[in-house]
Amino acid sequence: MTAVGPRAREGGARGPRGTAPQGYDPHAFEPFAVTVDLAVFTVREGVLHALLIRRGQEPYAGAWALPGGFVLPRESTELAARRELAEETGLPDDLVAGLHLEQLRTYSEPDRDPRMRVVSVAYTALVPDLPEPHGGGDAAHAEWVALGGCGQLAFDHAEILADARERIGAKLEYTCLATSFCPPEFTLGELQQVYETVWGTVLDRPNFRRKVLATPGFVEQVAGASRLTGGRGKPAALHRAGPATALHPPLLRPEGRQT
Amino acid sequence: MTAVGPRAREGGARGPRGTAPQGYDPHAFEPFAVTVDLAVFTVREGVLHALLIRRGQEPYAGAWALPGGFVLPRESTELAARRELAEETGLPDDLVAGLHLEQLRTYSEPDRDPRMRVVSVAYTALVPDLPEPHGGGDAAHAEWVALGGCGQLAFDHAEILADARERIGAKLEYTCLATSFCPPEFTLGELQQVYETVWGTVLDRPNFRRKVLATPGFVEQVAGASRLTGGRGKPAALHRAGPATALHPPLLRPEGRQT
DNA sequence: GCAAAAGTGTTCGTAGTACACCCATGA
DNA sequence: TCATGGGTGTACTACGAACACTTTTGC
């Protein structure tokens, strides 16, 4: 081991919080920047969209990038992710506060940002279609962009986005997360469309219906309410997300899985 | 947003790699340290063990801690994890090089290390029982400690270890990772013991056997070879890990799953 | 009436579970 | 020959896949 720092070659120093060990100067070496990146998804008209920001400066000027930013000195990465999401996207505060934010993984290739060493912790979130983002006070303008229609993404954000999509797909199998894509009241058809959109497959409606209703606490029917979906057809009963979070037995997608 | 840095409030600077954006001084603020922590498991005599290091200095002097250390300026976290593993544990180089290292998640609570701000990326690995670790050149001494017999762990390492164990358990269900716990040649009974040890359950031998053999590429029988396992009983056929990595249909543990 | 979407019922095959049973070895 | 662990066979059950069919709405 050659690193100099708290747990490597400890100098034996202790002391009040924030005091570095003896022989260790926090400012002596090229520092790491720690950032968060956000892969936020929604389903719009049967197509998966991601929340992206158009870059104004080099590098990657003009390209789409994931929202994100620096972690503050007294912030956890999750808190930073929530703050950035509120600031950069203009999503309603209550929505952001109640959001399920999932840590995806950390990206740390030394040259992932050509300007300096940046280690980035990626988070994923799912939101219903409703809110139309408008840039935060910082003139950042986030937009929903259909996956596949975003050209080359900045930095390694294409990799992050792909990893996030894969994770979301896997999570739908064994959690109740799909309801996060839906408005407070939704039809089973809409819920099914979430699965079909994320997985890119077609599901059998009767079987899907049974699976969902057979899982206690997944959805709860809203008494008496119904809504027309496609303009035509029988009005569908409305449902709310239930208290359950896990889904067993899982709702497996038709094809295989991966590591 | 208040952070000053590359993607926050970009000053429009560009330039050769490593040059910070205009108006941004990498040394101007209290830096983040970026470290890796390793949760390395093995199965010994039917008990799950973790590779731990006894701390010599405060804080947490005398407590067990996960192996780990600082990420170097030109290193990815995965590379750092592999290097630390080799250095601190004395495991054979070829074993470390071929090891499956899985990124668990990143721990970033501001006060997780009382000395300074440390963001740590945790990795998990599985190794067979064979190698007996002996401290690296750095006088660090890693030991296999049975889970449950390690008292209070330093920092938030108990949380990391618990998360790692849970992840391992889940991974066994739908990947071929269990063979990583086994020596190059192993019996199906030994493989089953891996599952039973990690999951803490008992499995039906005939059914386990069929599941494993029915998955193409999971294990390959070593022609003609056999070995006595418990001193008594019929010698068991030997197997090698096959080329497959995923396991579908999955090998589900008896009880439920979680988010 | 027709198209479209919701909702119900039924059949069939596969895969997991729970066993009973035989085989090979050491003490 | 008994205990121990490896290996095979089989019946039962449950759940998912596939598909036919009814219901309610707009045009």
Coordinates of C-alpha atoms (C1' of nucleotides) in Angstrom, one line a residue:
Chain A
M1 CA 0.0 0.0 0.0
T2 CA 1.3 3.4 -0.9
A3 CA -1.5 5.8 -0.2
V4 CA -1.1 8.2 2.6
G5 CA -4.3 8.7 4.6
P6 CA -6.5 7.7 7.5
R7 CA -6.5 4.0 7.2
A8 CA -3.4 3.6 5.1
R9 CA -0.2 4.0 7.2
E10 CA -2.0 5.5 10.1
G11 CA 0.1 7.9 12.0
G12 CA -1.7 7.3 15.2
A13 CA -3.3 10.7 15.4
R14 CA -6.8 11.1 16.8
G15 CA -8.8 14.0 17.9
P16 CA -11.9 15.9 17.3
R17 CA -14.0 15.3 14.2
G18 CA -12.4 16.6 11.1
T19 CA -8.9 16.5 12.3
A20 CA -6.7 14.5 10.0
P21 CA -4.3 11.9 11.3
Q22 CA -0.8 13.0 12.1
G23 CA 1.4 13.4 9.0
Y24 CA -1.6 13.7 6.8
D25 CA -2.5 16.9 5.0
P26 CA -5.9 16.8 3.3
H27 CA -4.8 19.5 0.8
A28 CA -1.5 18.0 -0.1
F29 CA -2.6 15.9 -3.0
E30 CA -4.7 16.3 -6.1
P31 CA -8.1 15.9 -4.7
F32 CA -11.0 13.8 -5.9
A33 CA -14.2 15.5 -6.8
V34 CA -17.3 13.6 -5.7
T35 CA -20.4 14.1 -7.7
V36 CA -23.8 12.5 -8.2
D37 CA -25.5 11.7 -11.5
L38 CA -29.2 11.1 -11.9
A39 CA -30.9 8.7 -14.3
V40 CA -34.6 9.7 -14.0
F41 CA -37.1 7.8 -16.0
T42 CA -40.7 8.3 -17.0
V43 CA -43.1 6.6 -19.4
R44 CA -44.7 8.8 -22.0
E45 CA -47.1 7.5 -24.6
G46 CA -45.6 4.0 -24.4
V47 CA -42.0 5.2 -24.7
L48 CA -39.4 5.3 -22.0
H49 CA -38.0 8.8 -21.5
A50 CA -35.0 10.0 -19.5
L51 CA -34.6 13.4 -17.9
L52 CA -31.6 15.1 -19.6
I53 CA -29.9 18.4 -19.7
R54 CA -28.4 20.0 -22.8
R55 CA -24.8 21.0 -22.2
G56 CA -23.8 24.5 -23.0
Q57 CA -20.0 24.3 -22.5
E58 CA -17.2 22.2 -23.5
P59 CA -16.5 19.4 -23.2
Y60 CA -19.4 17.8 -25.0
A61 CA -21.1 21.1 -25.7
G62 CA -24.5 20.6 -27.3
A63 CA -24.7 17.0 -26.1
W64 CA -27.3 15.7 -23.7
A65 CA -26.0 14.8 -20.2
L66 CA -27.5 13.5 -17.0
P67 CA -28.5 15.9 -14.4
G68 CA -26.1 16.0 -11.4
G69 CA -23.6 18.0 -9.5
F70 CA -21.2 18.2 -6.7
V71 CA -21.7 16.6 -3.3
L72 CA -21.4 19.3 -0.6
P73 CA -19.0 18.9 2.3
R74 CA -21.6 18.0 4.8
E75 CA -24.0 16.0 2.6
S76 CA -24.5 12.4 1.9
T77 CA -24.6 11.4 -1.7
E78 CA -28.3 10.6 -1.5
L79 CA -29.1 14.0 -0.1
A80 CA -27.0 15.6 -2.8
A81 CA -28.9 13.6 -5.4
R82 CA -32.2 14.8 -4.0
R83 CA -31.1 18.4 -3.9
E84 CA -29.7 18.3 -7.4
L85 CA -32.9 16.8 -8.7
A86 CA -35.0 19.5 -7.1
E87 CA -32.7 22.3 -8.3
E88 CA -31.9 21.2 -11.8
T89 CA -35.2 19.8 -12.9
G90 CA -37.8 22.0 -11.2
L91 CA -39.8 19.0 -10.2
P92 CA -42.2 19.7 -7.3
D93 CA -40.6 19.6 -3.9
D94 CA -43.1 17.2 -2.4
L95 CA -42.6 14.8 -5.3
V96 CA -38.8 14.9 -4.9
A97 CA -39.0 14.5 -1.2
G98 CA -41.2 11.3 -1.5
L99 CA -39.3 9.9 -4.4
H100 CA -37.7 6.5 -4.3
L101 CA -34.1 7.2 -5.1
E102 CA -31.9 4.1 -5.7
Q103 CA -28.2 4.1 -5.7
L104 CA -27.1 2.5 -9.0
R105 CA -23.3 2.3 -8.7
T106 CA -20.2 4.5 -8.7
Y107 CA -18.3 5.4 -11.8
S108 CA -14.6 6.1 -11.2
E109 CA -12.6 5.6 -14.4
P110 CA -9.7 8.2 -14.1
D111 CA -10.4 9.8 -17.4
R112 CA -14.2 9.8 -17.4
D113 CA -14.1 13.6 -17.1
P114 CA -11.2 15.1 -19.1
R115 CA -10.9 18.1 -16.8
M116 CA -10.2 16.5 -13.5
R117 CA -10.6 13.4 -11.4
V118 CA -14.3 13.0 -10.8
V119 CA -15.8 10.0 -9.0
S120 CA -19.5 10.0 -9.5
V121 CA -22.2 8.1 -7.6
A122 CA -25.2 7.4 -9.9
Y123 CA -28.8 7.3 -8.7
T124 CA -31.9 6.2 -10.4
A125 CA -35.5 7.4 -9.9
L126 CA -38.9 6.7 -11.5
V127 CA -41.5 9.4 -11.8
P128 CA -45.0 9.5 -13.3
D129 CA -45.6 11.4 -16.6
L130 CA -47.4 14.3 -15.1
P131 CA -44.8 16.9 -14.2
E132 CA -43.3 18.9 -17.0
P133 CA -39.9 20.0 -15.9
H134 CA -38.9 23.6 -16.3
G135 CA -35.3 24.7 -15.6
G136 CA -34.5 25.5 -12.0
G137 CA -33.3 29.0 -11.0
D138 CA -29.9 28.1 -12.3
A139 CA -31.0 28.3 -16.0
A140 CA -30.4 24.6 -16.3
H141 CA -33.1 23.2 -18.5
A142 CA -34.0 19.6 -18.1
E143 CA -36.1 17.9 -20.7
W144 CA -37.7 14.5 -21.2
V145 CA -35.9 12.8 -24.0
A146 CA -37.0 9.5 -25.5
L147 CA -34.4 6.8 -25.1
G148 CA -32.7 6.2 -28.4
G149 CA -33.4 9.8 -29.5
C150 CA -30.7 11.5 -27.6
G151 CA -27.6 11.0 -29.8
Q152 CA -24.3 10.7 -28.1
L153 CA -24.4 11.5 -24.4
A154 CA -21.7 13.4 -22.6
F155 CA -18.9 11.7 -20.6
D156 CA -19.8 8.1 -19.7
H157 CA -23.4 9.0 -19.3
A158 CA -24.6 6.6 -22.0
E159 CA -23.1 3.7 -19.9
I160 CA -24.8 5.0 -16.8
L161 CA -28.1 5.4 -18.5
A162 CA -27.9 1.9 -19.9
D163 CA -27.0 0.4 -16.5
A164 CA -29.9 2.3 -15.0
R165 CA -32.3 1.0 -17.5
E166 CA -31.2 -2.5 -17.0
R167 CA -31.5 -2.1 -13.2
I168 CA -35.0 -0.7 -13.5
G169 CA -36.0 -3.6 -15.7
A170 CA -34.7 -6.1 -13.2
K171 CA -36.3 -4.2 -10.2
L172 CA -39.7 -4.4 -11.9
E173 CA -39.5 -8.1 -11.6
Y174 CA -39.4 -8.5 -7.9
T175 CA -40.5 -5.1 -6.5
C176 CA -43.6 -3.0 -6.6
L177 CA -41.6 -0.1 -8.1
A178 CA -43.7 0.0 -11.3
T179 CA -46.4 2.0 -9.5
S180 CA -43.8 4.9 -9.2
F181 CA -44.2 5.4 -12.9
C182 CA -48.0 5.9 -12.5
P183 CA -50.1 8.8 -11.3
P184 CA -51.7 8.3 -7.9
E185 CA -54.7 6.6 -9.5
F186 CA -54.1 4.4 -12.4
T187 CA -55.7 1.5 -14.4
L188 CA -54.2 -2.0 -14.6
G189 CA -53.7 -1.4 -18.3
E190 CA -51.5 1.6 -17.6
L191 CA -49.5 -0.4 -15.1
Q192 CA -49.1 -3.1 -17.7
Q193 CA -47.9 -0.6 -20.2
V194 CA -45.1 0.4 -17.8
Y195 CA -43.8 -3.2 -17.7
E196 CA -44.2 -3.5 -21.5
T197 CA -42.4 -0.3 -22.1
V198 CA -39.5 -0.9 -19.8
W199 CA -39.0 -4.5 -20.8
G200 CA -39.8 -3.9 -24.5
T201 CA -42.1 -6.9 -24.5
V202 CA -45.8 -7.7 -24.8
L203 CA -47.6 -9.3 -21.8
D204 CA -50.7 -11.3 -21.7
R205 CA -53.4 -9.1 -20.1
P206 CA -55.4 -11.7 -18.3
N207 CA -52.3 -13.2 -16.7
F208 CA -50.8 -9.9 -15.8
R209 CA -54.0 -8.9 -14.2
R210 CA -54.1 -12.0 -12.1
K211 CA -50.5 -11.8 -11.0
V212 CA -50.9 -8.2 -9.9
L213 CA -54.2 -8.7 -8.0
A214 CA -52.9 -11.9 -6.4
T215 CA -50.0 -10.0 -4.8
P216 CA -51.4 -8.6 -1.5
G217 CA -50.7 -4.9 -1.0
F218 CA -49.4 -4.3 -4.6
V219 CA -52.5 -2.3 -5.7
E220 CA -55.7 -1.4 -4.0
Q221 CA -58.9 -0.8 -6.0
V222 CA -60.4 2.6 -5.6
A223 CA -64.1 1.9 -4.8
G224 CA -66.5 2.7 -7.6
A225 CA -64.0 4.8 -9.7
S226 CA -63.3 4.1 -13.3
R227 CA -61.8 5.9 -16.3
L228 CA -61.9 5.6 -20.1
T229 CA -58.4 5.0 -21.4
G230 CA -58.2 5.0 -25.2
G231 CA -61.4 7.0 -25.9
R232 CA -63.2 3.8 -26.7
G233 CA -63.8 0.6 -24.8
K234 CA -65.0 -0.4 -21.4
P235 CA -64.0 2.1 -18.6
A236 CA -61.2 0.5 -16.4
A237 CA -61.3 0.3 -12.6
L238 CA -58.9 2.7 -10.9
H239 CA -56.2 1.5 -8.5
R240 CA -53.8 3.0 -6.0
A241 CA -50.4 1.8 -5.0
G242 CA -50.6 -0.5 -2.0
P243 CA -48.3 -0.8 1.0
A244 CA -46.3 -3.7 -0.3
T245 CA -42.8 -3.1 -1.7
A246 CA -41.6 -6.6 -2.6
L247 CA -43.2 -8.9 -5.1
H248 CA -43.1 -12.6 -4.4
P249 CA -43.5 -14.5 -6.3
P250 CA -41.8 -12.3 -8.8
L251 CA -43.3 -11.1 -12.1
L252 CA -40.7 -12.4 -14.5
R253 CA -40.2 -11.0 -17.9
P254 CA -40.5 -13.4 -20.8
E255 CA -36.9 -13.7 -21.7
G256 CA -33.8 -14.3 -19.7
R257 CA -32.0 -12.4 -17.1
Q258 CA -28.3 -11.4 -16.7
T259 CA -25.7 -10.9 -14.1
Chain B
M1 CA -27.0 24.8 -6.6
T2 CA -24.1 26.2 -4.7
A3 CA -21.2 23.9 -5.5
V4 CA -18.4 25.3 -7.5
G5 CA -17.0 22.8 -9.9
P6 CA -16.9 21.3 -13.4
R7 CA -20.5 20.8 -14.1
A8 CA -21.9 23.2 -11.5
R9 CA -21.7 26.8 -12.7
E10 CA -19.3 26.0 -15.5
G11 CA -16.9 28.8 -16.1
G12 CA -16.5 27.8 -19.7
A13 CA -12.9 26.7 -19.3
R14 CA -11.6 23.8 -21.3
G15 CA -8.2 22.6 -22.0
P16 CA -5.9 19.6 -21.8
R17 CA -6.9 16.7 -19.5
G18 CA -6.5 17.5 -15.9
T19 CA -7.0 21.3 -16.3
A20 CA -9.7 22.5 -14.0
P21 CA -12.4 24.8 -15.4
Q22 CA -11.8 28.5 -15.1
G23 CA -12.5 29.8 -11.6
Y24 CA -12.2 26.4 -10.1
D25 CA -9.3 25.5 -7.8
P26 CA -9.1 21.9 -7.0
H27 CA -7.2 22.6 -3.8
A28 CA -9.4 25.4 -2.5
F29 CA -12.0 23.3 -0.5
E30 CA -11.9 20.6 2.1
P31 CA -11.3 17.6 -0.1
F32 CA -13.1 14.3 -0.2
A33 CA -11.1 11.2 0.4
V34 CA -12.2 8.3 -1.8
T35 CA -11.5 4.8 -0.5
V36 CA -12.5 1.3 -1.2
D37 CA -13.7 -1.3 1.4
L38 CA -13.7 -5.0 0.7
A39 CA -16.1 -7.6 2.0
V40 CA -14.5 -10.9 1.1
F41 CA -16.3 -14.1 2.1
T42 CA -15.4 -17.7 2.3
V43 CA -17.1 -20.8 3.6
R44 CA -15.2 -22.8 6.2
E45 CA -16.6 -25.9 7.7
G46 CA -20.1 -24.9 7.0
V47 CA -19.7 -21.4 8.4
L48 CA -19.6 -18.1 6.5
H49 CA -16.4 -16.2 7.2
A50 CA -15.3 -12.7 6.3
L51 CA -11.8 -11.5 5.8
L52 CA -11.1 -8.8 8.5
I53 CA -8.2 -6.8 9.8
R54 CA -7.7 -6.0 13.5
R55 CA -7.3 -2.3 14.0
G56 CA -4.2 -1.1 15.8
Q57 CA -5.0 2.6 16.1
E58 CA -7.8 4.9 17.2
P59 CA -10.5 5.3 16.3
Y60 CA -11.9 1.8 16.9
A61 CA -8.5 0.4 18.1
G62 CA -8.8 -3.3 18.7
A63 CA -11.9 -3.7 16.7
W64 CA -12.2 -5.6 13.5
A65 CA -12.5 -3.7 10.2
L66 CA -12.8 -4.5 6.6
P67 CA -9.7 -4.4 4.4
G68 CA -9.5 -1.4 2.2
G69 CA -7.6 1.8 1.5
F70 CA -7.2 4.9 -0.6
V71 CA -7.8 5.1 -4.3
L72 CA -4.8 6.4 -6.1
P73 CA -4.9 9.4 -8.4
R74 CA -4.8 7.4 -11.6
E75 CA -6.7 4.3 -10.4
S76 CA -10.3 3.2 -10.9
T77 CA -12.0 2.0 -7.7
E78 CA -12.1 -1.5 -9.0
L79 CA -8.4 -1.5 -9.6
A80 CA -7.8 0.0 -6.2
A81 CA -9.9 -2.8 -4.7
R82 CA -7.9 -5.4 -6.4
R83 CA -4.6 -3.9 -5.4
E84 CA -5.6 -3.5 -1.7
L85 CA -6.9 -7.0 -1.7
A86 CA -3.5 -8.3 -2.8
E87 CA -1.5 -6.0 -0.6
E88 CA -3.4 -6.3 2.6
T89 CA -4.4 -10.0 2.6
G90 CA -1.5 -11.8 1.0
L91 CA -3.8 -13.8 -1.2
P92 CA -2.0 -15.2 -4.2
D93 CA -1.7 -12.8 -7.1
D94 CA -3.3 -15.1 -9.7
L95 CA -6.3 -15.7 -7.4
V96 CA -6.7 -12.0 -6.9
A97 CA -6.3 -11.3 -10.6
G98 CA -9.0 -13.7 -11.7
L99 CA -11.4 -12.9 -8.9
H100 CA -14.9 -11.8 -9.4
L101 CA -15.1 -8.4 -7.7
E102 CA -18.6 -6.9 -7.4
Q103 CA -19.3 -3.3 -6.6
L104 CA -21.7 -3.3 -3.7
R105 CA -22.5 0.3 -3.2
T106 CA -21.0 3.6 -2.0
Y107 CA -21.1 4.8 1.6
S108 CA -21.0 8.5 2.0
E109 CA -22.5 9.6 5.4
P110 CA -20.5 12.7 6.3
D111 CA -19.5 11.4 9.7
R112 CA -18.8 7.8 8.9
D113 CA -15.2 8.4 9.6
P114 CA -14.6 10.8 12.5
R115 CA -11.3 12.1 11.2
M116 CA -12.3 13.4 7.8
R117 CA -14.7 13.2 5.0
V118 CA -14.3 9.8 3.4
V119 CA -16.5 8.4 0.7
S120 CA -16.0 4.7 0.4
V121 CA -16.9 2.4 -2.5
A122 CA -17.5 -1.1 -1.2
Y123 CA -16.7 -4.2 -3.2
T124 CA -17.6 -7.9 -2.5
A125 CA -15.7 -11.0 -3.5
L126 CA -16.0 -14.7 -2.9
V127 CA -13.0 -17.0 -2.5
P128 CA -12.6 -20.7 -1.9
D129 CA -11.4 -21.9 1.5
L130 CA -7.9 -22.9 0.5
P131 CA -5.7 -19.8 0.9
E132 CA -4.7 -18.9 4.4
P133 CA -4.0 -15.2 4.4
H134 CA -0.9 -13.9 5.9
G135 CA -0.3 -10.2 6.3
G136 CA 1.1 -8.3 3.4
G137 CA 4.4 -6.5 3.5
D138 CA 2.7 -3.7 5.3
A139 CA 2.3 -5.7 8.5
A140 CA -1.4 -5.7 8.0
H141 CA -2.8 -9.0 9.2
A142 CA -6.0 -10.2 7.6
E143 CA -7.8 -13.1 9.2
W144 CA -10.9 -15.2 8.4
V145 CA -13.5 -14.4 11.1
A146 CA -16.8 -16.3 11.4
L147 CA -19.7 -14.0 10.9
G148 CA -21.3 -13.3 14.3
G149 CA -18.0 -13.8 16.1
C150 CA -16.5 -10.5 15.3
G151 CA -17.9 -8.2 17.9
Q152 CA -18.4 -4.6 17.0
L153 CA -16.9 -3.6 13.7
A154 CA -15.2 -0.3 13.1
F155 CA -16.8 2.6 11.4
D156 CA -20.0 1.6 9.4
H157 CA -18.4 -1.7 8.4
A158 CA -21.1 -3.8 10.1
E159 CA -23.6 -2.2 7.8
I160 CA -21.4 -2.8 4.8
L161 CA -20.8 -6.4 5.8
A162 CA -24.5 -7.0 6.3
D163 CA -25.3 -5.4 2.9
A164 CA -22.7 -7.6 1.3
R165 CA -24.0 -10.8 2.8
E166 CA -27.5 -10.0 1.6
R167 CA -26.2 -9.2 -1.9
I168 CA -24.3 -12.5 -2.0
G169 CA -27.3 -14.4 -0.9
A170 CA -29.4 -12.8 -3.6
K171 CA -26.7 -13.3 -6.3
L172 CA -26.6 -17.0 -5.6
E173 CA -30.2 -17.3 -6.7
Y174 CA -29.7 -16.2 -10.2
T175 CA -26.0 -16.4 -11.0
C176 CA -23.4 -19.2 -11.0
L177 CA -21.3 -17.3 -8.5
A178 CA -21.5 -20.1 -5.9
T179 CA -18.7 -21.9 -7.7
S180 CA -16.4 -19.0 -6.7
F181 CA -16.6 -20.4 -3.1
C182 CA -15.4 -23.8 -4.2
P183 CA -11.9 -25.0 -5.1
P184 CA -11.3 -25.8 -8.8
E185 CA -12.7 -29.2 -8.4
F186 CA -15.6 -29.8 -6.1
T187 CA -18.5 -32.1 -5.4
L188 CA -22.1 -31.2 -5.7
G189 CA -22.4 -31.7 -2.0
E190 CA -19.8 -29.0 -1.4
L191 CA -21.6 -26.7 -3.8
Q192 CA -24.9 -27.3 -2.0
Q193 CA -23.2 -26.5 1.3
V194 CA -22.3 -23.1 -0.1
Y195 CA -25.9 -22.4 -0.7
E196 CA -27.0 -23.7 2.6
T197 CA -24.4 -21.8 4.5
V198 CA -25.0 -18.4 2.8
W199 CA -28.8 -18.8 3.0
G200 CA -28.9 -20.4 6.4
T201 CA -31.4 -23.0 5.1
V202 CA -31.4 -26.7 4.3
L203 CA -32.0 -27.8 0.7
D204 CA -33.3 -31.1 -0.7
R205 CA -30.3 -32.9 -2.1
P206 CA -31.9 -34.7 -5.1
N207 CA -33.7 -31.5 -6.2
F208 CA -30.6 -29.4 -5.8
R209 CA -28.7 -31.8 -7.8
R210 CA -31.2 -31.8 -10.7
K211 CA -31.4 -28.0 -10.8
V212 CA -27.7 -27.6 -11.0
L213 CA -27.2 -30.3 -13.6
A214 CA -30.2 -29.1 -15.6
T215 CA -28.6 -25.6 -16.1
P216 CA -26.3 -25.9 -19.1
G217 CA -22.8 -24.6 -18.4
F218 CA -23.2 -24.3 -14.6
V219 CA -20.9 -27.3 -13.8
E220 CA -19.0 -29.8 -15.8
Q221 CA -18.3 -33.2 -14.6
V222 CA -14.6 -34.2 -14.4
A223 CA -14.4 -37.5 -16.1
G224 CA -13.8 -40.4 -13.8
A225 CA -12.7 -38.4 -10.9
S226 CA -14.2 -38.8 -7.4
R227 CA -13.4 -37.9 -3.9
L228 CA -14.5 -38.9 -0.4
T229 CA -16.0 -36.1 1.5
G230 CA -16.8 -36.9 5.1
G231 CA -14.4 -39.8 5.5
R232 CA -17.4 -42.1 5.1
G233 CA -19.9 -42.6 2.4
K234 CA -19.8 -43.1 -1.4
P235 CA -17.1 -41.1 -3.1
A236 CA -18.7 -38.1 -5.0
A237 CA -18.1 -37.2 -8.6
L238 CA -16.0 -34.1 -9.1
H239 CA -17.1 -31.1 -11.0
R240 CA -15.6 -27.9 -12.4
A241 CA -17.2 -24.5 -12.9
G242 CA -18.7 -24.2 -16.4
P243 CA -18.7 -21.2 -18.7
A244 CA -22.2 -20.1 -17.7
T245 CA -22.6 -17.0 -15.5
A246 CA -26.4 -16.6 -15.3
L247 CA -28.8 -19.1 -13.9
H248 CA -32.2 -19.3 -15.4
P249 CA -34.5 -20.5 -14.2
P250 CA -33.1 -19.2 -10.9
L251 CA -32.4 -21.3 -7.9
L252 CA -34.7 -19.7 -5.4
R253 CA -34.1 -19.9 -1.7
P254 CA -37.1 -21.4 0.3
E255 CA -38.2 -18.2 1.9
G256 CA -39.0 -14.7 0.6
R257 CA -36.9 -12.0 -1.0
Q258 CA -36.6 -8.3 -0.3
T259 CA -36.1 -5.0 -2.0
Chain C
dG1 C1' -73.4 -3.2 -35.5
dC2 C1' -68.5 -2.8 -35.1
dA3 C1' -64.2 -1.8 -33.0
dA4 C1' -61.7 -1.3 -28.9
dA5 C1' -60.5 -2.0 -24.3
dA6 C1' -61.7 -4.3 -19.7
dG7 C1' -62.5 -8.3 -17.3
dT8 C1' -63.5 -13.7 -16.6
dG9 C1' -62.8 -18.6 -17.3
dT10 C1' -60.4 -22.8 -18.6
dT11 C1' -57.0 -25.9 -20.3
dC12 C1' -52.4 -27.5 -20.6
dG13 C1' -47.7 -28.3 -19.6
dT14 C1' -43.7 -27.5 -17.0
dA15 C1' -41.1 -27.1 -13.0
dG16 C1' -40.6 -27.3 -8.1
dT17 C1' -41.5 -30.2 -3.7
dA18 C1' -41.5 -34.1 -1.1
dC19 C1' -40.5 -38.2 -0.7
dA20 C1' -38.9 -43.4 -1.1
dC21 C1' -35.2 -46.0 -2.5
dC22 C1' -30.6 -47.9 -4.1
dC23 C1' -25.3 -47.5 -4.1
dA24 C1' -20.6 -47.3 -2.4
dT25 C1' -17.5 -46.7 1.2
dG26 C1' -15.2 -46.7 6.2
dA27 C1' -15.4 -48.3 10.8
Chain D
dT1 C1' -23.6 -54.6 9.2
dC2 C1' -24.4 -50.2 10.2
dA3 C1' -23.8 -45.4 9.6
dT4 C1' -22.9 -41.9 6.2
dG5 C1' -23.0 -39.4 2.2
dG6 C1' -23.8 -39.9 -3.1
dG7 C1' -27.1 -40.8 -6.6
dT8 C1' -31.9 -42.1 -9.0
dG9 C1' -36.8 -42.4 -9.5
dT10 C1' -41.6 -40.9 -9.0
dA11 C1' -45.9 -38.9 -7.7
dC12 C1' -48.2 -34.6 -6.4
dT13 C1' -48.9 -29.8 -6.8
dA14 C1' -48.8 -25.1 -8.2
dC15 C1' -48.1 -21.7 -11.1
dG16 C1' -47.4 -19.6 -15.6
dA17 C1' -48.6 -19.6 -20.7
dA18 C1' -52.0 -19.6 -24.1
dC19 C1' -56.3 -18.6 -25.6
dA20 C1' -61.6 -18.5 -25.8
dC21 C1' -65.1 -15.8 -24.3
dT22 C1' -68.1 -12.0 -22.1
dT23 C1' -68.9 -7.0 -21.0
dT24 C1' -69.1 -2.1 -21.6
dT25 C1' -68.2 1.9 -23.9
dG26 C1' -67.7 5.3 -28.5
dC27 C1' -68.6 5.9 -33.2

